[in-house]
Amino acid sequence: MARWSKAVPLTALLLTTACAASGSDSPSTEDGAAQVAACPVAAPAAPTSPVEAAAAVLTATRAFLAMLDDQQEAAVLADRTRANLAHWSGLPDESFTRAGLRLDELDDARQSAVFAILKSALSPEGYEQVKEITTADGILAAEAKTSLDFGADHYWIRVLGTPSSTEKWTVQFGGHHLAVNLTLSGTDMTLAPTLWGAQPASYASEGAAIEPLCGEVAKAAAVVDSLTEEQRVAATLPEPVREIVLGAGQDGKALPAGGIRASTLSAAQKKLLLSLVREWITPLNSAAAAAKLAEAERAIDAATFAWAGDTAAGQPVYYRVQGPTYTIELAHRQDQDGIARVDSIYREPENDYGAQLGP
């Protein structure tokens, strides 16, 4: 059972220097209106339509494939089978055999073409999050006391199915602590399931403090800080949870019911919860994310928020949010070497890999 501290808000305990509190040293918890810590926000992209967004991803993917020789193309292209779709992990390469092409196997031009695909599919925040996660792995390579091979260019690209404006196809990009599954069908697209993680969970880069999943951590802490004692008891899971449950290899499975129903929250608390959910939808480009955001807002009363952890600094924490169209999990803890790590998963249980999209 968590030990809840009213004296020190959870936000202040969880957040590192990358997520300094905005406006005051400690978030307010009066009337359920916890203050959300400020995280860096990328400049918004120019508005676009779903047709334009899908066309941009298709064009970028075809341009990348056109740059490959026959051997590279054979490595990166595969059938869109259930087995291939499920072949991803957040483990390092020594612990999981990936398929496709790794970035360090490509020259600069081809690497740029890979990132052009991601830029076209993701929002500026989503793309920045990918870059921050891969950068973290390069830092881990220098800091970790392990024989495992880490690196910012140890990430793989794979295309399942034939890129098309009418058929369903998927781009997979991933490596240690990252597994992006982008599926398109016509003008529709989804990022479900996608695993977001980082180790270290925060780091310094060119004098700036970086925390790849700052918003996902800060906004969850704000939700917890907004809860009354009675609500916290309802939100707390009965058993400790140290790892995400529905990660790699868990397709088609569901989490048990648990947590506090959003319908019992105040309007201010619902706003905080919806802001947290938005963090998981907005990595997708704005044109594709708009309908998902509208549905999440419409059905917020049906969502549940569950928490497991200890409010003491440095202790592991876990949360999950479940709505009619999405499942979210995040686990934040320190490994044995003392380097903090965060792992999370975003799923759309009825629409993973675009199950509900098109043909």
Short mmCIF file of N, CA and C in Angstrom, two decimals, residues 31-113:
data_model
loop_
_atom_site.label_atom_id
_atom_site.label_comp_id
_atom_site.label_asym_id
_atom_site.label_seq_id
_atom_site.Cartn_x
_atom_site.Cartn_y
_atom_site.Cartn_z
N ASP A 31 -9.00 21.92 -3.40
CA ASP A 31 -10.16 21.69 -4.26
C ASP A 31 -9.84 20.81 -5.45
N GLY A 32 -8.87 19.91 -5.29
CA GLY A 32 -8.56 18.98 -6.37
C GLY A 32 -7.91 19.64 -7.56
N ALA A 33 -7.38 20.84 -7.41
CA ALA A 33 -6.81 21.56 -8.54
C ALA A 33 -5.30 21.57 -8.45
N ALA A 34 -4.69 20.41 -8.55
CA ALA A 34 -3.24 20.31 -8.47
C ALA A 34 -2.60 21.02 -9.64
N GLN A 35 -1.50 21.70 -9.37
CA GLN A 35 -0.77 22.39 -10.42
C GLN A 35 0.13 21.41 -11.15
N VAL A 36 0.10 21.43 -12.46
CA VAL A 36 0.90 20.53 -13.27
C VAL A 36 2.27 21.13 -13.50
N ALA A 37 3.31 20.34 -13.26
CA ALA A 37 4.66 20.82 -13.50
C ALA A 37 4.85 21.14 -14.97
N ALA A 38 5.68 22.13 -15.24
CA ALA A 38 5.91 22.57 -16.62
C ALA A 38 6.96 21.69 -17.28
N CYS A 39 6.62 21.13 -18.43
CA CYS A 39 7.55 20.35 -19.23
C CYS A 39 7.75 21.07 -20.56
N PRO A 40 8.93 20.96 -21.14
CA PRO A 40 9.16 21.61 -22.44
C PRO A 40 8.16 21.10 -23.48
N VAL A 41 7.67 22.00 -24.31
CA VAL A 41 6.70 21.66 -25.35
C VAL A 41 7.26 22.09 -26.70
N ALA A 42 7.27 21.17 -27.65
CA ALA A 42 7.75 21.50 -28.99
C ALA A 42 6.78 22.43 -29.69
N ALA A 43 7.29 23.24 -30.60
CA ALA A 43 6.43 24.13 -31.37
C ALA A 43 5.44 23.31 -32.19
N PRO A 44 4.17 23.73 -32.24
CA PRO A 44 3.18 22.94 -32.98
C PRO A 44 3.46 22.95 -34.47
N ALA A 45 3.07 21.87 -35.11
CA ALA A 45 3.22 21.79 -36.56
C ALA A 45 2.11 22.56 -37.24
N ALA A 46 2.32 22.92 -38.49
CA ALA A 46 1.29 23.60 -39.26
C ALA A 46 0.09 22.67 -39.41
N PRO A 47 -1.13 23.20 -39.30
CA PRO A 47 -2.32 22.36 -39.44
C PRO A 47 -2.33 21.62 -40.78
N THR A 48 -2.81 20.40 -40.73
CA THR A 48 -2.90 19.59 -41.95
C THR A 48 -4.13 18.71 -41.86
N SER A 49 -4.50 18.09 -42.95
CA SER A 49 -5.67 17.22 -42.98
C SER A 49 -5.23 15.76 -42.90
N PRO A 50 -6.16 14.85 -42.54
CA PRO A 50 -5.79 13.43 -42.54
C PRO A 50 -5.29 12.95 -43.89
N VAL A 51 -5.85 13.47 -44.97
CA VAL A 51 -5.40 13.09 -46.31
C VAL A 51 -3.96 13.51 -46.52
N GLU A 52 -3.64 14.74 -46.16
CA GLU A 52 -2.28 15.25 -46.33
C GLU A 52 -1.30 14.51 -45.43
N ALA A 53 -1.71 14.23 -44.19
CA ALA A 53 -0.83 13.54 -43.25
C ALA A 53 -0.49 12.14 -43.73
N ALA A 54 -1.50 11.40 -44.17
CA ALA A 54 -1.26 10.04 -44.66
C ALA A 54 -0.40 10.05 -45.91
N ALA A 55 -0.65 11.01 -46.79
CA ALA A 55 0.14 11.11 -48.02
C ALA A 55 1.60 11.40 -47.70
N ALA A 56 1.84 12.22 -46.68
CA ALA A 56 3.21 12.56 -46.31
C ALA A 56 3.96 11.34 -45.80
N VAL A 57 3.30 10.52 -45.00
CA VAL A 57 3.94 9.30 -44.49
C VAL A 57 4.22 8.34 -45.64
N LEU A 58 3.27 8.18 -46.52
CA LEU A 58 3.45 7.28 -47.67
C LEU A 58 4.60 7.75 -48.56
N THR A 59 4.65 9.04 -48.83
CA THR A 59 5.71 9.59 -49.67
C THR A 59 7.08 9.38 -49.02
N ALA A 60 7.18 9.65 -47.72
CA ALA A 60 8.45 9.51 -47.02
C ALA A 60 8.90 8.05 -46.99
N THR A 61 7.97 7.14 -46.80
CA THR A 61 8.32 5.71 -46.75
C THR A 61 8.78 5.22 -48.12
N ARG A 62 8.06 5.59 -49.14
CA ARG A 62 8.47 5.20 -50.49
C ARG A 62 9.84 5.79 -50.85
N ALA A 63 10.09 7.01 -50.42
CA ALA A 63 11.39 7.64 -50.71
C ALA A 63 12.52 6.88 -50.02
N PHE A 64 12.28 6.45 -48.79
CA PHE A 64 13.29 5.66 -48.07
C PHE A 64 13.54 4.34 -48.78
N LEU A 65 12.49 3.63 -49.14
CA LEU A 65 12.65 2.33 -49.79
C LEU A 65 13.36 2.46 -51.13
N ALA A 66 13.14 3.57 -51.82
CA ALA A 66 13.78 3.77 -53.12
C ALA A 66 15.29 3.96 -53.00
N MET A 67 15.76 4.30 -51.80
CA MET A 67 17.19 4.52 -51.58
C MET A 67 17.94 3.23 -51.27
N LEU A 68 17.22 2.14 -51.04
CA LEU A 68 17.85 0.91 -50.59
C LEU A 68 18.29 0.04 -51.76
N ASP A 69 19.36 -0.71 -51.54
CA ASP A 69 19.73 -1.71 -52.54
C ASP A 69 18.86 -2.96 -52.32
N ASP A 70 19.00 -3.94 -53.18
CA ASP A 70 18.14 -5.12 -53.12
C ASP A 70 18.25 -5.84 -51.79
N GLN A 71 19.46 -5.97 -51.27
CA GLN A 71 19.67 -6.68 -50.01
C GLN A 71 19.03 -5.93 -48.85
N GLN A 72 19.19 -4.62 -48.83
CA GLN A 72 18.60 -3.82 -47.77
C GLN A 72 17.07 -3.85 -47.84
N GLU A 73 16.55 -3.78 -49.05
CA GLU A 73 15.09 -3.80 -49.21
C GLU A 73 14.52 -5.14 -48.73
N ALA A 74 15.21 -6.21 -49.04
CA ALA A 74 14.76 -7.53 -48.59
C ALA A 74 14.77 -7.63 -47.07
N ALA A 75 15.71 -6.95 -46.43
CA ALA A 75 15.80 -6.99 -44.98
C ALA A 75 14.71 -6.17 -44.31
N VAL A 76 14.33 -5.06 -44.93
CA VAL A 76 13.42 -4.13 -44.28
C VAL A 76 11.95 -4.42 -44.58
N LEU A 77 11.66 -5.06 -45.71
CA LEU A 77 10.28 -5.35 -46.08
C LEU A 77 9.88 -6.76 -45.64
N ALA A 78 8.66 -6.89 -45.12
CA ALA A 78 8.15 -8.20 -44.72
C ALA A 78 6.64 -8.20 -44.83
N ASP A 79 6.07 -9.39 -44.84
CA ASP A 79 4.61 -9.51 -44.90
C ASP A 79 4.00 -9.00 -43.60
N ARG A 80 2.79 -8.50 -43.72
CA ARG A 80 2.10 -7.97 -42.54
C ARG A 80 1.30 -9.10 -41.88
N THR A 81 2.05 -10.03 -41.27
CA THR A 81 1.43 -11.16 -40.57
C THR A 81 1.31 -10.86 -39.09
N ARG A 82 0.48 -11.62 -38.41
CA ARG A 82 0.32 -11.44 -36.97
C ARG A 82 1.66 -11.63 -36.24
N ALA A 83 2.44 -12.62 -36.67
CA ALA A 83 3.73 -12.88 -36.03
C ALA A 83 4.69 -11.71 -36.23
N ASN A 84 4.73 -11.16 -37.44
CA ASN A 84 5.62 -10.04 -37.70
C ASN A 84 5.18 -8.79 -36.95
N LEU A 85 3.89 -8.54 -36.89
CA LEU A 85 3.39 -7.38 -36.16
C LEU A 85 3.79 -7.46 -34.69
N ALA A 86 3.74 -8.64 -34.12
CA ALA A 86 4.02 -8.82 -32.69
C ALA A 86 5.51 -8.91 -32.38
N HIS A 87 6.36 -8.84 -33.41
CA HIS A 87 7.79 -9.02 -33.21
C HIS A 87 8.46 -7.68 -32.86
N TRP A 88 8.32 -7.27 -31.61
CA TRP A 88 8.95 -6.05 -31.12
C TRP A 88 9.20 -6.19 -29.63
N SER A 89 10.06 -5.35 -29.11
CA SER A 89 10.42 -5.43 -27.69
C SER A 89 11.11 -4.14 -27.28
N GLY A 90 11.13 -3.88 -25.99
CA GLY A 90 11.90 -2.77 -25.46
C GLY A 90 13.25 -3.21 -24.90
N LEU A 91 13.57 -4.48 -25.05
CA LEU A 91 14.84 -5.00 -24.55
C LEU A 91 16.00 -4.59 -25.47
N PRO A 92 17.23 -4.59 -24.95
CA PRO A 92 18.39 -4.32 -25.82
C PRO A 92 18.59 -5.45 -26.80
N ASP A 93 19.41 -5.20 -27.82
CA ASP A 93 19.58 -6.17 -28.91
C ASP A 93 20.12 -7.51 -28.44
N GLU A 94 20.97 -7.51 -27.41
CA GLU A 94 21.52 -8.78 -26.94
C GLU A 94 20.45 -9.68 -26.33
N SER A 95 19.34 -9.07 -25.93
CA SER A 95 18.27 -9.84 -25.28
C SER A 95 17.09 -10.12 -26.18
N PHE A 96 17.10 -9.54 -27.38
CA PHE A 96 15.98 -9.74 -28.30
C PHE A 96 16.49 -9.60 -29.73
N THR A 97 16.21 -10.59 -30.56
CA THR A 97 16.67 -10.58 -31.95
C THR A 97 15.66 -9.85 -32.82
N ARG A 98 16.05 -8.69 -33.31
CA ARG A 98 15.16 -7.88 -34.13
C ARG A 98 15.33 -8.18 -35.61
N ALA A 99 14.36 -7.72 -36.39
CA ALA A 99 14.41 -7.86 -37.84
C ALA A 99 14.35 -6.47 -38.46
N GLY A 100 14.83 -6.36 -39.69
CA GLY A 100 14.83 -5.09 -40.38
C GLY A 100 16.24 -4.58 -40.58
N LEU A 101 16.42 -3.27 -40.58
CA LEU A 101 17.72 -2.63 -40.71
C LEU A 101 17.98 -1.74 -39.51
N ARG A 102 19.19 -1.85 -38.94
CA ARG A 102 19.54 -0.99 -37.81
C ARG A 102 20.16 0.30 -38.34
N LEU A 103 19.95 1.39 -37.64
CA LEU A 103 20.41 2.69 -38.12
C LEU A 103 21.90 2.71 -38.43
N ASP A 104 22.71 2.04 -37.60
CA ASP A 104 24.15 2.09 -37.83
C ASP A 104 24.58 1.27 -39.04
N GLU A 105 23.63 0.58 -39.68
CA GLU A 105 23.90 -0.12 -40.93
C GLU A 105 23.65 0.79 -42.15
N LEU A 106 23.11 1.97 -41.90
CA LEU A 106 22.72 2.88 -42.97
C LEU A 106 23.63 4.10 -43.00
N ASP A 107 23.83 4.66 -44.19
CA ASP A 107 24.60 5.90 -44.29
C ASP A 107 23.73 7.07 -43.84
N ASP A 108 24.32 8.26 -43.78
CA ASP A 108 23.62 9.42 -43.25
C ASP A 108 22.34 9.74 -44.02
N ALA A 109 22.41 9.62 -45.34
CA ALA A 109 21.24 9.95 -46.16
C ALA A 109 20.08 9.00 -45.87
N ARG A 110 20.38 7.72 -45.74
CA ARG A 110 19.32 6.75 -45.47
C ARG A 110 18.80 6.89 -44.04
N GLN A 111 19.69 7.21 -43.10
CA GLN A 111 19.23 7.48 -41.74
C GLN A 111 18.28 8.68 -41.73
N SER A 112 18.63 9.72 -42.45
CA SER A 112 17.76 10.90 -42.54
C SER A 112 16.41 10.53 -43.13
N ALA A 113 16.42 9.61 -44.08
CA ALA A 113 15.16 9.18 -44.69
C ALA A 113 14.28 8.42 -43.70
#
